Coordinates of C-alpha atoms in Angstrom, one line a residue:
Chain B
M982 CA 171.6 167.2 117.8
G983 CA 168.8 169.2 116.3
G984 CA 165.4 168.3 115.2
H985 CA 162.6 166.9 117.3
G986 CA 164.2 163.7 118.4
V987 CA 166.4 163.3 121.4
L988 CA 169.7 161.7 120.9
L989 CA 171.0 160.8 124.3
L990 CA 174.6 160.3 125.2
P991 CA 175.5 158.9 128.6
G992 CA 175.5 161.7 131.1
L993 CA 173.6 164.1 128.9
R994 CA 170.5 165.5 130.4
R995 CA 168.0 167.2 128.3
W996 CA 164.5 168.2 129.0
T997 CA 162.0 167.3 126.3
P998 CA 158.5 169.0 126.4
G999 CA 156.2 167.2 128.7
R1000 CA 158.5 164.3 129.4
S1001 CA 161.3 163.7 131.7
A1002 CA 164.7 163.1 130.3
W1003 CA 165.1 160.2 132.7
M1004 CA 162.2 158.5 131.0
S1005 CA 163.6 159.2 127.6
R1006 CA 166.9 157.7 128.5
L1007 CA 165.2 154.5 129.6
C1008 CA 163.4 154.3 126.3
G1009 CA 166.5 154.5 124.3
G1010 CA 165.7 157.9 123.2
V1011 CA 164.7 157.5 119.6
R1012 CA 160.9 158.0 119.9
F1013 CA 160.7 159.7 123.3
S1014 CA 157.0 159.8 123.3
S1015 CA 156.5 156.0 123.4
C1016 CA 158.3 153.0 124.7
T1017 CA 158.0 149.4 123.7
P1018 CA 154.3 148.7 124.1
K1019 CA 153.7 145.9 126.5
V1020 CA 150.3 144.2 126.5
C1021 CA 149.1 141.3 128.6
I1022 CA 146.3 139.0 127.7
V1023 CA 144.4 137.0 130.4
G1024 CA 143.2 133.6 129.0
S1025 CA 144.9 131.4 126.4
G1026 CA 141.9 130.1 124.5
P1027 CA 141.1 131.2 120.9
A1028 CA 140.2 134.7 122.0
G1029 CA 143.5 135.2 123.7
F1030 CA 145.6 133.7 120.9
Y1031 CA 143.8 135.4 118.1
T1032 CA 144.0 138.8 119.9
A1033 CA 147.8 138.2 120.4
Q1034 CA 148.2 137.1 116.8
H1035 CA 146.6 140.2 115.4
L1036 CA 148.5 142.5 117.7
L1037 CA 151.8 141.0 116.8
K1038 CA 151.1 141.2 113.1
T1039 CA 149.9 144.8 113.0
H1040 CA 152.3 146.4 115.4
Q1041 CA 156.0 145.9 114.9
N1042 CA 157.1 146.6 118.5
V1043 CA 154.4 145.4 120.8
H1044 CA 155.3 142.6 123.2
V1045 CA 152.5 140.3 124.3
D1046 CA 152.4 138.1 127.4
I1047 CA 149.6 135.6 127.7
Y1048 CA 148.6 134.4 131.2
E1049 CA 146.6 131.2 131.7
R1050 CA 145.2 129.7 134.9
L1051 CA 145.9 126.1 133.9
P1052 CA 149.3 124.8 133.1
V1053 CA 148.0 123.9 129.6
P1054 CA 146.9 126.4 126.9
F1055 CA 144.1 126.6 124.3
G1056 CA 141.0 126.8 126.5
L1057 CA 137.8 125.4 124.9
V1058 CA 139.7 124.1 121.9
R1059 CA 141.2 121.6 124.3
F1060 CA 138.2 121.3 126.7
G1061 CA 135.2 122.1 124.6
V1062 CA 135.5 120.9 121.1
A1063 CA 134.2 117.3 120.9
P1064 CA 136.8 114.5 120.7
D1065 CA 135.4 113.3 117.4
H1066 CA 135.9 116.7 115.8
P1067 CA 139.7 116.8 115.6
E1068 CA 139.8 119.0 112.5
V1069 CA 138.3 121.8 114.4
K1070 CA 141.4 121.7 116.7
N1071 CA 143.7 122.4 113.8
V1072 CA 143.7 126.0 114.9
I1073 CA 146.1 124.9 117.6
N1074 CA 148.8 125.0 114.9
T1075 CA 148.4 128.7 114.3
F1076 CA 148.2 129.3 118.1
T1077 CA 151.5 127.5 118.5
Q1078 CA 153.1 129.7 115.9
T1079 CA 151.9 132.7 117.8
A1080 CA 153.1 131.5 121.1
K1081 CA 156.6 130.9 119.6
H1082 CA 156.7 134.4 118.1
S1083 CA 159.8 136.3 119.4
R1084 CA 157.6 139.0 120.9
C1085 CA 155.1 136.6 122.6
R1086 CA 155.4 134.8 125.9
F1087 CA 153.1 132.2 127.5
Y1088 CA 152.7 132.0 131.3
G1089 CA 150.6 129.0 132.4
N1090 CA 149.6 128.1 135.9
V1091 CA 149.0 131.8 136.8
N1092 CA 145.6 132.5 138.3
V1093 CA 144.7 136.2 137.6
G1094 CA 142.5 137.4 140.3
K1095 CA 144.2 135.1 142.9
D1096 CA 147.9 134.9 142.2
V1097 CA 148.1 138.4 140.8
S1098 CA 145.5 141.1 140.5
V1099 CA 144.2 142.9 137.4
G1100 CA 145.4 146.1 139.1
E1101 CA 148.9 144.8 139.3
L1102 CA 148.8 143.8 135.7
K1103 CA 147.6 147.2 134.7
Q1104 CA 150.5 148.7 136.5
A1105 CA 153.0 146.4 134.8
Y1106 CA 151.6 146.6 131.3
H1107 CA 150.4 149.4 129.0
A1108 CA 147.2 147.5 128.3
V1109 CA 145.4 144.4 129.6
V1110 CA 143.1 142.3 127.5
L1111 CA 140.7 140.1 129.3
S1112 CA 139.7 137.0 127.4
Y1113 CA 139.1 134.4 130.0
G1114 CA 135.8 133.3 128.6
A1115 CA 132.9 131.7 130.4
E1116 CA 133.7 129.2 133.1
G1117 CA 130.2 129.0 134.6
N1118 CA 126.9 128.0 133.2
R1119 CA 123.3 129.2 133.2
S1120 CA 121.1 127.3 135.6
M1121 CA 117.7 126.1 134.7
G1122 CA 116.4 127.5 138.0
V1123 CA 114.0 124.6 138.7
P1124 CA 113.5 122.4 141.7
G1125 CA 115.6 119.2 141.7
E1126 CA 118.4 120.8 139.7
G1127 CA 120.8 119.8 142.5
L1128 CA 119.9 116.1 142.4
A1129 CA 122.4 113.4 141.6
G1130 CA 122.1 112.7 137.9
V1131 CA 121.7 116.3 136.8
Y1132 CA 124.7 118.0 135.2
S1133 CA 125.5 121.1 133.2
A1134 CA 126.7 120.4 129.6
K1135 CA 129.7 122.5 130.5
D1136 CA 130.7 120.0 133.2
F1137 CA 129.8 116.9 131.2
V1138 CA 131.8 118.1 128.2
G1139 CA 134.6 119.1 130.6
W1140 CA 134.5 115.6 132.1
Y1141 CA 134.9 113.7 128.8
N1142 CA 137.5 116.3 127.6
G1143 CA 139.6 116.0 130.7
H1144 CA 139.3 119.4 132.4
P1145 CA 140.9 119.0 135.8
S1146 CA 138.0 120.6 137.6
C1147 CA 135.6 118.0 136.1
R1148 CA 137.6 114.9 136.9
E1149 CA 135.4 113.8 139.8
L1150 CA 132.1 114.2 138.0
N1151 CA 131.5 110.5 137.8
P1152 CA 128.2 110.7 136.0
D1153 CA 125.9 107.8 136.5
L1154 CA 125.2 106.3 133.1
N1155 CA 123.2 103.4 134.5
C1156 CA 119.8 104.3 133.1
E1157 CA 118.1 103.9 129.8
T1158 CA 117.1 107.4 128.9
A1159 CA 119.0 110.7 129.1
V1160 CA 117.3 114.0 128.6
I1161 CA 119.3 117.0 127.3
L1162 CA 117.8 120.5 127.7
G1163 CA 118.8 122.8 124.9
Q1164 CA 119.2 122.1 121.2
G1165 CA 122.4 123.9 120.3
N1166 CA 125.6 122.3 119.0
V1167 CA 126.8 121.6 122.5
A1168 CA 123.7 119.6 123.2
L1169 CA 124.2 117.6 120.0
D1170 CA 127.9 117.0 120.9
V1171 CA 126.7 115.5 124.2
A1172 CA 124.1 113.3 122.5
R1173 CA 126.6 112.1 120.0
V1174 CA 129.1 111.2 122.6
L1175 CA 126.5 109.3 124.6
L1176 CA 125.4 107.3 121.7
S1177 CA 128.5 106.9 119.5
P1178 CA 129.8 103.4 118.9
I1179 CA 132.7 102.8 121.2
D1180 CA 134.9 101.7 118.3
I1181 CA 134.7 105.3 117.0
L1182 CA 135.2 107.0 120.4
K1183 CA 138.2 104.8 121.4
K1184 CA 140.3 106.3 118.6
T1185 CA 139.8 109.9 119.7
D1186 CA 141.3 111.9 122.5
I1187 CA 138.4 111.3 124.8
T1188 CA 139.7 110.6 128.3
Q1189 CA 140.2 107.0 129.4
P1190 CA 137.8 107.3 132.4
A1191 CA 135.1 108.7 130.2
L1192 CA 135.6 106.0 127.6
E1193 CA 135.4 103.3 130.3
A1194 CA 132.2 104.9 131.7
L1195 CA 130.7 104.9 128.2
V1196 CA 131.6 101.3 127.6
R1197 CA 129.6 100.4 130.8
S1198 CA 126.8 102.9 130.0
Q1199 CA 123.2 101.6 129.8
I1200 CA 122.0 104.7 128.0
R1201 CA 120.1 103.7 124.8
R1202 CA 117.9 106.7 124.3
V1203 CA 118.6 110.4 124.2
L1204 CA 116.0 113.1 124.0
I1205 CA 117.1 116.6 123.1
V1206 CA 114.5 119.1 124.4
G1207 CA 113.8 122.6 123.3
R1208 CA 111.0 125.1 124.3
R1209 CA 110.4 126.3 120.8
G1210 CA 109.8 124.5 117.5
P1211 CA 111.7 122.8 114.6
V1212 CA 112.2 126.1 112.8
Q1213 CA 113.9 127.7 115.8
V1214 CA 116.3 124.8 116.6
A1215 CA 119.7 126.3 117.5
C1216 CA 122.0 123.6 116.2
T1217 CA 123.5 123.7 112.7
I1218 CA 123.2 121.3 109.8
K1219 CA 126.7 119.6 110.1
E1220 CA 125.9 118.5 113.6
L1221 CA 122.4 117.4 112.7
R1222 CA 123.7 115.4 109.8
E1223 CA 126.2 113.7 112.1
M1224 CA 123.3 112.6 114.4
V1225 CA 121.2 111.4 111.5
N1226 CA 124.2 109.3 110.2
L1227 CA 125.4 108.1 113.5
P1228 CA 126.0 104.3 113.1
G1229 CA 123.9 102.0 115.3
T1230 CA 121.2 104.6 115.9
K1231 CA 117.8 105.6 114.6
S1232 CA 115.8 108.8 115.3
E1233 CA 112.4 109.0 116.9
M1234 CA 110.4 112.3 116.7
V1235 CA 106.9 113.5 117.3
E1236 CA 105.2 114.1 113.9
A1237 CA 102.7 116.6 115.3
D1238 CA 105.7 118.8 116.3
F1239 CA 106.2 119.4 112.6
D1240 CA 102.7 120.8 111.7
G1241 CA 103.0 123.8 109.5
V1242 CA 106.8 123.5 109.1
T1243 CA 106.7 122.4 105.4
E1244 CA 104.6 125.5 104.6
A1245 CA 107.1 127.7 106.4
L1246 CA 110.0 126.4 104.3
K1247 CA 109.6 128.7 101.3
D1248 CA 110.2 131.9 103.3
L1249 CA 113.4 130.7 104.9
P1250 CA 116.9 131.8 104.0
R1251 CA 119.0 129.0 102.4
P1252 CA 120.9 127.9 105.6
R1253 CA 117.8 127.6 107.7
K1254 CA 115.9 126.1 104.9
R1255 CA 118.4 123.3 104.3
L1256 CA 118.5 122.6 108.0
T1257 CA 114.8 122.4 108.3
E1258 CA 114.5 120.2 105.2
L1259 CA 116.9 117.7 106.8
L1260 CA 114.9 117.8 110.0
L1261 CA 111.7 117.2 108.2
K1262 CA 113.1 114.4 106.1
T1263 CA 114.5 112.7 109.2
A1264 CA 111.3 113.1 111.2
L1265 CA 108.6 112.4 108.6
D1266 CA 110.0 110.5 105.5
T1267 CA 108.9 106.9 105.1
P1268 CA 112.1 104.9 104.9
G1269 CA 113.1 102.8 101.9
D1270 CA 114.1 99.2 102.4
K1271 CA 117.7 99.8 103.1
E1272 CA 116.9 102.5 105.7
Q1273 CA 114.3 100.2 107.2
Q1274 CA 116.8 97.5 107.7
R1275 CA 119.3 99.9 109.2
R1276 CA 116.7 101.2 111.6
H1277 CA 115.8 97.7 112.5
Q1278 CA 119.3 96.9 113.5
A1279 CA 119.8 100.1 115.4
S1280 CA 120.1 99.6 119.2
R1281 CA 120.1 103.2 120.2
T1282 CA 117.6 106.0 119.7
W1283 CA 117.7 109.8 119.7
G1284 CA 115.1 112.5 119.0
F1285 CA 114.3 116.1 119.3
R1286 CA 111.3 117.0 121.5
F1287 CA 109.9 120.5 120.9
F1288 CA 107.6 122.8 122.8
R1289 CA 108.9 121.6 126.1
S1290 CA 110.5 123.5 128.9
P1291 CA 111.9 122.0 132.2
S1292 CA 109.8 122.7 135.2
E1293 CA 111.1 120.2 137.8
V1294 CA 113.6 117.3 138.1
L1295 CA 111.9 114.4 139.8
A1296 CA 113.5 112.4 142.5
D1297 CA 113.2 108.8 143.7
A1298 CA 111.5 107.9 147.0
D1299 CA 114.6 108.8 149.0
G1300 CA 114.8 112.1 147.4
N1301 CA 118.4 111.7 146.2
K1302 CA 118.5 110.4 142.6
T1303 CA 116.9 111.6 139.4
V1304 CA 114.1 109.4 138.1
G1305 CA 112.5 111.7 135.7
I1306 CA 111.9 115.3 134.5
R1307 CA 108.7 117.3 134.4
L1308 CA 108.4 119.3 131.3
A1309 CA 106.0 122.2 130.8
V1310 CA 104.3 122.2 127.5
T1311 CA 104.7 125.4 125.5
R1312 CA 103.3 126.9 122.3
L1313 CA 104.8 129.5 120.0
E1314 CA 103.8 133.1 119.7
G1315 CA 105.0 134.7 116.6
S1316 CA 107.2 132.9 114.0
G1317 CA 110.7 132.6 112.7
E1318 CA 113.7 133.7 114.7
G1319 CA 111.7 135.9 117.0
A1320 CA 109.1 133.4 118.0
R1321 CA 108.5 133.1 121.7
A1322 CA 107.6 130.1 123.8
V1323 CA 104.6 130.6 126.0
L1324 CA 103.5 128.2 128.8
T1325 CA 100.1 126.4 128.2
G1326 CA 99.7 125.1 131.7
E1327 CA 100.1 121.5 130.7
V1328 CA 102.9 119.3 131.8
E1329 CA 104.5 116.0 130.7
D1330 CA 106.7 113.7 132.8
V1331 CA 109.5 111.9 131.1
T1332 CA 111.3 109.0 132.8
C1333 CA 115.0 109.4 132.8
G1334 CA 118.1 108.9 135.0
L1335 CA 120.4 111.5 133.4
V1336 CA 119.5 115.2 132.9
I1337 CA 122.0 117.4 131.1
S1338 CA 121.2 121.1 130.9
S1339 CA 122.8 122.7 127.8
I1340 CA 121.3 126.1 128.0
G1341 CA 124.4 128.2 127.9
Y1342 CA 127.8 129.0 129.4
K1343 CA 128.2 132.1 131.6
S1344 CA 131.1 134.4 132.4
H1345 CA 132.1 135.4 135.9
P1346 CA 133.6 138.7 137.1
I1347 CA 137.3 138.5 137.8
D1348 CA 137.9 141.5 140.0
P1349 CA 135.7 144.2 141.6
S1350 CA 137.8 146.8 139.8
V1351 CA 136.7 145.6 136.4
P1352 CA 133.2 146.6 135.2
F1353 CA 130.8 143.7 134.8
D1354 CA 127.3 143.5 133.5
T1355 CA 125.6 140.9 135.7
R1356 CA 122.5 140.7 133.7
R1357 CA 124.2 139.8 130.4
A1358 CA 127.2 138.3 132.2
V1359 CA 129.7 140.1 130.0
I1360 CA 132.2 143.0 130.4
P1361 CA 130.6 146.2 129.1
N1362 CA 132.6 147.4 126.2
T1363 CA 132.6 149.3 122.9
M1364 CA 134.5 147.5 120.2
G1365 CA 136.5 145.6 122.8
R1366 CA 137.4 148.7 124.8
V1367 CA 136.1 148.2 128.4
K1368 CA 133.7 151.0 129.3
Q1369 CA 134.7 153.3 132.1
A1370 CA 138.2 152.1 132.2
T1371 CA 141.5 152.9 130.4
G1372 CA 144.0 150.5 129.2
L1373 CA 141.5 147.6 129.6
Y1374 CA 140.1 145.6 126.8
C1375 CA 138.2 142.3 126.3
S1376 CA 137.8 139.8 123.6
G1377 CA 136.0 136.5 123.0
W1378 CA 132.9 135.3 124.8
L1379 CA 133.6 137.6 127.7
K1380 CA 133.0 140.5 125.3
T1381 CA 130.0 139.3 123.3
G1382 CA 128.4 136.5 125.4
P1383 CA 129.0 132.7 125.2
T1384 CA 127.9 131.8 121.7
G1385 CA 129.7 131.3 118.4
V1386 CA 132.3 129.0 117.0
I1387 CA 136.1 129.5 116.9
A1388 CA 135.9 131.6 113.7
T1389 CA 133.3 133.9 115.4
T1390 CA 135.7 134.4 118.2
M1391 CA 138.6 135.0 115.8
N1392 CA 136.8 137.9 114.2
N1393 CA 135.7 139.4 117.5
S1394 CA 139.4 139.2 118.8
F1395 CA 140.7 140.8 115.6
D1396 CA 138.3 143.7 116.3
T1397 CA 139.6 144.1 119.8
A1398 CA 143.2 144.0 118.6
R1399 CA 142.4 146.7 116.0
S1400 CA 140.9 148.9 118.7
L1401 CA 144.0 148.4 120.8
V1402 CA 146.4 149.2 118.0
E1403 CA 144.3 152.2 117.0
D1404 CA 144.6 153.5 120.6
M1405 CA 148.4 152.9 120.6
E1406 CA 148.8 154.9 117.4
S1407 CA 146.5 157.7 118.3
E1408 CA 148.0 157.9 121.8
A1409 CA 144.6 157.3 123.3
L1410 CA 146.6 154.8 125.2
D1411 CA 149.4 156.3 127.2
L1412 CA 152.7 154.7 126.1
S1413 CA 154.9 157.4 127.6
S1414 CA 156.0 155.5 130.6
V1415 CA 158.1 152.4 130.6
K1416 CA 156.4 149.3 131.6
T1417 CA 158.4 146.3 132.7
G1418 CA 155.7 143.8 132.1
S1419 CA 156.6 140.2 132.9
E1420 CA 159.7 141.3 134.8
V1421 CA 157.7 142.8 137.7
I1422 CA 154.9 140.2 137.5
S1423 CA 157.4 137.3 137.5
A1424 CA 159.0 138.8 140.6
L1425 CA 155.6 139.1 142.3
L1426 CA 154.7 135.6 141.5
E1427 CA 158.0 134.2 142.8
E1428 CA 157.4 136.1 146.1
R1429 CA 154.1 134.4 146.3
G1430 CA 155.4 131.0 145.5
V1431 CA 153.7 130.7 142.2
K1432 CA 155.8 129.0 139.5
S1433 CA 154.6 129.6 136.0
V1434 CA 154.7 127.1 133.1
S1435 CA 156.3 128.2 129.9
F1436 CA 155.3 127.3 126.4
S1437 CA 158.2 124.9 126.1
D1438 CA 157.1 123.3 129.4
W1439 CA 153.6 122.8 127.8
E1440 CA 155.4 121.1 124.9
K1441 CA 156.8 118.5 127.3
I1442 CA 153.2 117.9 128.5
D1443 CA 152.0 117.8 124.9
S1444 CA 154.7 115.3 124.0
V1445 CA 153.9 113.0 127.0
E1446 CA 150.2 113.0 126.2
M1447 CA 150.8 112.1 122.6
S1448 CA 153.2 109.3 123.3
R1449 CA 150.8 107.9 125.9
G1450 CA 148.0 108.1 123.4
E1451 CA 150.0 106.2 120.8
A1452 CA 150.1 103.2 123.0
S1453 CA 146.3 103.0 122.8
G1454 CA 145.8 104.2 119.2
K1455 CA 144.6 107.6 120.3
P1456 CA 146.0 111.0 119.2
R1457 CA 146.7 111.7 122.9
E1458 CA 146.0 110.5 126.4
K1459 CA 145.3 113.7 128.3
I1460 CA 146.8 114.3 131.7
L1461 CA 143.9 114.8 134.1
T1462 CA 145.3 116.7 137.1
V1463 CA 147.1 120.0 137.5
E1464 CA 149.6 118.3 139.8
E1465 CA 150.7 115.8 137.1
M1466 CA 150.8 118.5 134.4
I1467 CA 153.2 120.5 136.6
Q1468 CA 155.2 117.5 137.4
V1469 CA 155.8 116.8 133.7
A1470 CA 156.4 120.5 133.1
R1471 CA 159.3 120.4 135.6
T1472 CA 161.1 117.5 134.1
Chain M
M977 CA 133.9 109.9 112.7
L978 CA 134.0 109.8 109.0
S979 CA 136.9 111.6 107.3
R980 CA 135.9 115.1 106.4
R981 CA 138.4 115.6 103.7
E982 CA 137.2 115.8 100.2
V983 CA 139.2 113.5 97.9
G984 CA 139.4 116.3 95.4
G985 CA 141.2 118.7 97.6
G986 CA 141.9 119.7 101.2
R987 CA 145.1 120.0 103.1
S988 CA 146.4 117.2 105.3
S989 CA 147.3 118.3 108.8
L990 CA 150.9 117.8 107.7
G991 CA 150.6 120.8 105.6
F992 CA 150.9 119.6 102.1
S993 CA 148.3 119.2 99.4
L994 CA 146.7 115.7 99.1
I995 CA 146.9 115.9 95.3
P996 CA 150.3 115.6 93.9
S997 CA 151.3 118.6 91.8
F998 CA 151.7 118.2 88.0
P999 CA 155.1 118.6 86.5
Q1000 CA 156.2 122.2 86.9
G1001 CA 156.5 123.9 83.5
S1002 CA 155.6 127.6 83.7
N1003 CA 152.9 127.1 81.0
N1004 CA 151.3 124.6 83.3
K1005 CA 150.5 127.2 86.0
V1006 CA 147.1 128.6 86.5
T1007 CA 146.7 132.3 87.2
V1008 CA 144.3 133.4 89.8
H1009 CA 143.4 137.0 90.7
F1010 CA 142.2 137.6 94.2
I1011 CA 140.4 140.7 95.2
N1012 CA 141.2 141.3 98.9
R1013 CA 139.1 143.0 101.5
D1014 CA 140.6 146.4 100.6
G1015 CA 139.6 146.0 97.0
D1016 CA 143.1 145.4 95.8
K1017 CA 143.8 142.8 93.1
I1018 CA 146.5 140.3 93.9
T1019 CA 147.6 137.9 91.2
A1020 CA 149.0 134.5 92.1
K1021 CA 149.8 131.3 90.3
G1022 CA 149.2 127.7 91.3
A1023 CA 149.6 124.3 89.8
P1024 CA 146.6 122.3 88.4
G1025 CA 145.2 120.3 91.3
D1026 CA 146.2 122.9 93.9
T1027 CA 143.2 124.2 95.8
L1028 CA 142.6 127.9 96.1
L1029 CA 143.5 127.6 99.8
D1030 CA 146.8 126.0 98.8
V1031 CA 147.5 129.0 96.5
V1032 CA 146.7 131.5 99.3
L1033 CA 149.0 129.6 101.7
N1034 CA 151.8 128.8 99.2
E1035 CA 152.0 132.4 97.9
D1036 CA 151.7 133.8 101.4
L1037 CA 148.7 135.9 100.6
D1038 CA 147.9 137.7 103.8
F1039 CA 144.1 137.3 104.2
D1040 CA 143.3 137.6 107.9
G1041 CA 142.1 134.3 109.4
F1042 CA 141.8 132.6 106.0
G1043 CA 141.7 128.8 106.2
A1044 CA 141.5 128.4 110.0
C1045 CA 140.7 124.6 109.9
E1046 CA 143.4 124.0 107.3
G1047 CA 141.1 122.7 104.6
T1048 CA 139.2 120.0 106.5
L1049 CA 135.6 121.4 106.1
A1050 CA 135.3 122.4 109.7
C1051 CA 134.9 126.1 109.2
S1052 CA 133.9 128.7 106.6
T1053 CA 136.9 131.1 106.7
C1054 CA 138.1 130.3 103.2
H1055 CA 134.8 131.6 101.8
L1056 CA 135.3 133.1 98.3
I1057 CA 132.9 134.8 95.9
F1058 CA 133.1 134.3 92.1
E1059 CA 131.5 135.7 89.0
D1060 CA 128.7 133.7 87.4
E1061 CA 130.7 132.3 84.4
V1062 CA 133.5 131.2 86.7
F1063 CA 131.1 129.8 89.3
K1064 CA 129.5 127.6 86.7
K1065 CA 132.9 126.0 85.8
L1066 CA 133.6 125.1 89.4
G1067 CA 131.7 121.9 89.4
P1068 CA 129.2 120.4 91.9
V1069 CA 129.1 121.2 95.6
T1070 CA 128.9 118.4 98.0
D1071 CA 126.5 118.5 101.0
E1072 CA 129.5 118.6 103.3
E1073 CA 130.8 121.8 101.7
M1074 CA 127.3 123.3 101.5
D1075 CA 126.8 122.6 105.2
M1076 CA 129.9 124.7 106.1
L1077 CA 129.3 127.3 103.4
D1078 CA 125.8 127.9 104.8
L1079 CA 127.5 129.4 107.9
A1080 CA 129.6 131.9 106.0
Y1081 CA 129.1 135.6 106.5
G1082 CA 127.9 137.4 103.4
L1083 CA 126.9 134.2 101.6
T1084 CA 126.0 134.7 97.9
D1085 CA 124.7 132.4 95.1
T1086 CA 128.2 132.3 93.7
S1087 CA 130.0 131.5 96.9
R1088 CA 132.3 128.5 97.4
L1089 CA 134.9 127.4 100.0
G1090 CA 138.4 127.9 98.6
C1091 CA 139.7 124.7 100.1
Q1092 CA 137.3 122.7 97.9
I1093 CA 138.1 124.4 94.5
C1094 CA 140.9 122.7 92.5
L1095 CA 142.7 124.6 89.9
S1096 CA 142.6 123.5 86.3
K1097 CA 143.7 125.1 83.0
S1098 CA 140.1 126.0 82.2
L1099 CA 140.1 128.3 85.2
D1100 CA 143.2 130.2 84.1
G1101 CA 142.7 133.9 84.8
M1102 CA 139.8 133.4 87.2
V1103 CA 138.9 136.1 89.7
A1104 CA 138.1 135.2 93.3
R1105 CA 136.9 137.8 95.8
V1106 CA 137.6 137.6 99.5
P1107 CA 134.4 138.7 101.2
E1108 CA 134.1 141.3 103.9
S1109 CA 134.4 139.2 107.1
V1110 CA 135.4 135.7 108.2
T1111 CA 132.7 135.4 110.8
D1112 CA 131.1 132.0 110.9
I1113 CA 127.4 132.7 111.7
R1114 CA 127.1 129.7 114.0
Q1115 CA 126.0 131.6 117.0
S1116 CA 122.5 131.3 118.4
K1117 CA 120.8 134.6 118.9
D1118 CA 119.0 133.5 122.0
E1119 CA 117.0 136.7 122.5
S1120 CA 114.4 134.7 124.4
A1121 CA 117.0 134.1 127.1

């Protein structure tokens, strides 16, 4: 038994430099300086799953446990991606493969921060990755924001996508005009869902209550408002094209908003140029006969309104319901991406009964022991390593802020996983002590009366949703309450 | 919602190519050389009609995050870069492909999405480079926040 390794036979005690023999024996003795690395990930959206995927692929021994507050996985892929964008949800297939990896475990229905603390996770695991995203939203900060008829896009999207916390939203769609603040892809998703023909929506996984509300909806006009100009619009061309081609609708924009835009085209990079060209064409082109006819038959209208910023939501005489929105008129200082909107002092009132603010999601701190930048609403980090902490990492929107599509998050999560693996291999992360991971956490949860939901439990929920959907020609009929999800999970 | 799958390619969510493969003789195969992100050359073969994404998946080529949406024109992670002469032979790009390509990191004048390129004998020996990153640039840099 020479050499640097430690071959342990029962009853043999042997001191190894800097480590206790007892520890070595527990580790199985072959590589006494490191035990099976155990990592836990908080949040099972794309960030959580892509981080897990990369860890499992690049480290042959690591075990990964994913904790999720809801009984169902996948985060915004399930609750954010629009119902009429099913292809974007194909990533669920790769996440499912990861969840079923022999070294991966999913624990749903566990609220980190309430059922178990980050501190307890840090004790049980060698590393903790926080990827719980952004469950809040930025507020407009204007009077009247709390009136009936005003919703955040996050809640509105959560409502039509079946998030249990948005079930009672009951938005009142009994008005002709809806105003959306913000011009990103989320704003366009909301506009498209509000104006899509029911025949299209009814074949998607939109929830039944939302579908019924949309059938009854009186909304015929949607304005998508931004404080800067056409060249700064935040949405991307695929989503704009979908609006332009939306059956039964026509667009209505303000020509004057486009002054100077044609001249600006030549200096734009190709992606922005194509987007702006499509916008210009939609706003300014004289339609040919076929298009004239199509517009004539359109019963619903949508349009961008530029150089407008919300200043107050206006209430009815009783002061309860939204009857309009006061918009401050802006002008641009500078040009291109960096142009800034500056108030001119003028205002414009728009009659509307529904106001949806789509100005950004926002992360919340999970635990006072975890550093949090309240100004940017992210966890301060360097390449995914949480600053002023050891063994703590973050990925996804919590790391970089709440923008970007799934593929952006994928890359961001791969980066965090790379940092973690680097730290494991360089021993920047201490792997010398055995961590029992889910064993100790499961025991704690049981003591506290929390019963987790496994991935195969989720598959029961998945199966029930899909078979209920089949009955109505939909890919699935989502279960809308945590109680029912758990009930199905326990069958 | 209109189907986003190109008739000429794309993978169904069931996982097989929408174009039936031609009879498998070994002289029917098309050779493709991929340059991965480390600069290594990886040679693979596919049948005429297979897309480049099909080849990557069938041959288990391990490009991180490649083909996230499974060939349905809903992402830009199968972004590949070609030499001029090959690029010219690849045929026209639809608006749909261009819309997604526009969001690819490191976009060049000879970039295409691998899920939209179908193999043919005239492309035998082609070289396709996997660019640096798979980041989709669809994030608003809201500095005026």
